Amino acid sequence: MKLLAAIMILVALVPVQAQAVSVSAPDIANYQALAEQDLRLAMVGHRLALANAPFCARKSRNPGWVLHDKAQYPDPAMAQAAFGFRLPVAVSAVVSGGAADAMGIKPGDAIIAINEVDFTSPNLVKEKRASARLEKLQNMLGEALDTIGTADVTFMTAEGVRRVKLAPLAICASRFWVDTKSKLDAGADGVSVRVTEGLMAFTADDEAQLAAVVAHEMSHNLLGHRQRLAATGNSNKQILEIEIEADRLSVWLMANAGYDTQAALHFMERYGRRTDLGIFSAGTHLRWKNRRKVMQREIAAIQQTVTENRPVPPPLLAPGKM
């Protein structure tokens, strides 16, 4: 009953919240461009995760959407003008062919509640971090989906309140997000894949090269590299070992998703020539030419085992290898 009362209040308040603000068109365009990058990354990540699902021991039920919170933007008025937030947390983008797309969920649909938990409440999180509410929502949603396979989500849409029972397919586990830094960088923390705006721009003309980046970082998550380093230590030798494994697995993930694996070689040369420090490089990564050789050997192995229209089991994801 409390949630129902909250919804009735929200229905009454939403039109009032659409207030005019003084913002510039270029600034709005910058915010919207970041949302487009979020979608681009999400689409590549979802494609890799879906295609390799048969081989991943670690899976999650990904709705195929990008969420954002107005609080995460440095200028809330600009965010409101750029995206027209109906409520604090909303769908920024929807991956074509994903579960959210199949349910008719659209960008701009705002989340009222997950399994009757009201996400419009100002008392939902006590932390002051801008990302705290969105993180709590994603964690709660992920736990529900991974535990029982479904979640009841209440939205505020352009047409009014809508309730949806989400039931996404289980695909390889990883989340994907764009870091606003300009540095050419990417990373994985065991759960998420992070790619900087700088690296997104560096791969702007070739989706397959972006897929090479995402597949490498996703490989770290799928192989449990963060957990391995936590257990065994993070010496240069151990880091080098997991980096080689990620390079090896990445091209298998790409091939299964239908990406041209040669793009990984092209990316490595471009990236290596731009960033390689030569003899001053840290011992945590092979030099770029040697990384290409590692990938070339894996690509040759893929070509020997490939079967038409069927994904190929990556050796590093075989049972007993994890």
PDB file of N, CA and C in Angstrom, residues 185-189 192-195 217:
ATOM      1  N   ASP A 185      42.639   3.873 -21.886  1.00  0.00           N
ATOM      2  CA  ASP A 185      42.728   2.923 -20.789  1.00  0.00           C
ATOM      3  C   ASP A 185      41.442   2.113 -20.687  1.00  0.00           C
ATOM      4  N   ALA A 186      41.561   0.929 -20.114  1.00  0.00           N
ATOM      5  CA  ALA A 186      40.411   0.069 -19.828  1.00  0.00           C
ATOM      6  C   ALA A 186      40.795  -0.801 -18.644  1.00  0.00           C
ATOM      7  N   GLY A 187      39.802  -1.385 -17.986  1.00  0.00           N
ATOM      8  CA  GLY A 187      40.097  -2.213 -16.829  1.00  0.00           C
ATOM      9  C   GLY A 187      38.938  -3.119 -16.487  1.00  0.00           C
ATOM     10  N   ALA A 188      39.198  -4.053 -15.586  1.00  0.00           N
ATOM     11  CA  ALA A 188      38.184  -4.985 -15.103  1.00  0.00           C
ATOM     12  C   ALA A 188      38.402  -5.183 -13.608  1.00  0.00           C
ATOM     13  N   ASP A 189      37.313  -5.278 -12.859  1.00  0.00           N
ATOM     14  CA  ASP A 189      37.418  -5.408 -11.406  1.00  0.00           C
ATOM     15  C   ASP A 189      36.850  -6.716 -10.874  1.00  0.00           C
ATOM     16  N   SER A 192      32.845  -5.709 -13.353  1.00  0.00           N
ATOM     17  CA  SER A 192      32.580  -4.734 -14.409  1.00  0.00           C
ATOM     18  C   SER A 192      33.759  -4.592 -15.366  1.00  0.00           C
ATOM     19  N   VAL A 193      33.426  -4.125 -16.565  1.00  0.00           N
ATOM     20  CA  VAL A 193      34.429  -3.735 -17.565  1.00  0.00           C
ATOM     21  C   VAL A 193      34.326  -2.232 -17.743  1.00  0.00           C
ATOM     22  N   ARG A 194      35.447  -1.560 -17.589  1.00  0.00           N
ATOM     23  CA  ARG A 194      35.511  -0.099 -17.711  1.00  0.00           C
ATOM     24  C   ARG A 194      36.343   0.266 -18.933  1.00  0.00           C
ATOM     25  N   VAL A 195      35.819   1.174 -19.763  1.00  0.00           N
ATOM     26  CA  VAL A 195      36.545   1.679 -20.929  1.00  0.00           C
ATOM     27  C   VAL A 195      36.470   3.197 -20.892  1.00  0.00           C
ATOM     28  N   GLU A 217      39.219  -7.321 -21.426  1.00  0.00           N
ATOM     29  CA  GLU A 217      38.866  -7.020 -20.035  1.00  0.00           C
ATOM     30  C   GLU A 217      37.827  -8.007 -19.506  1.00  0.00           C
TER      31      GLU A 217
END
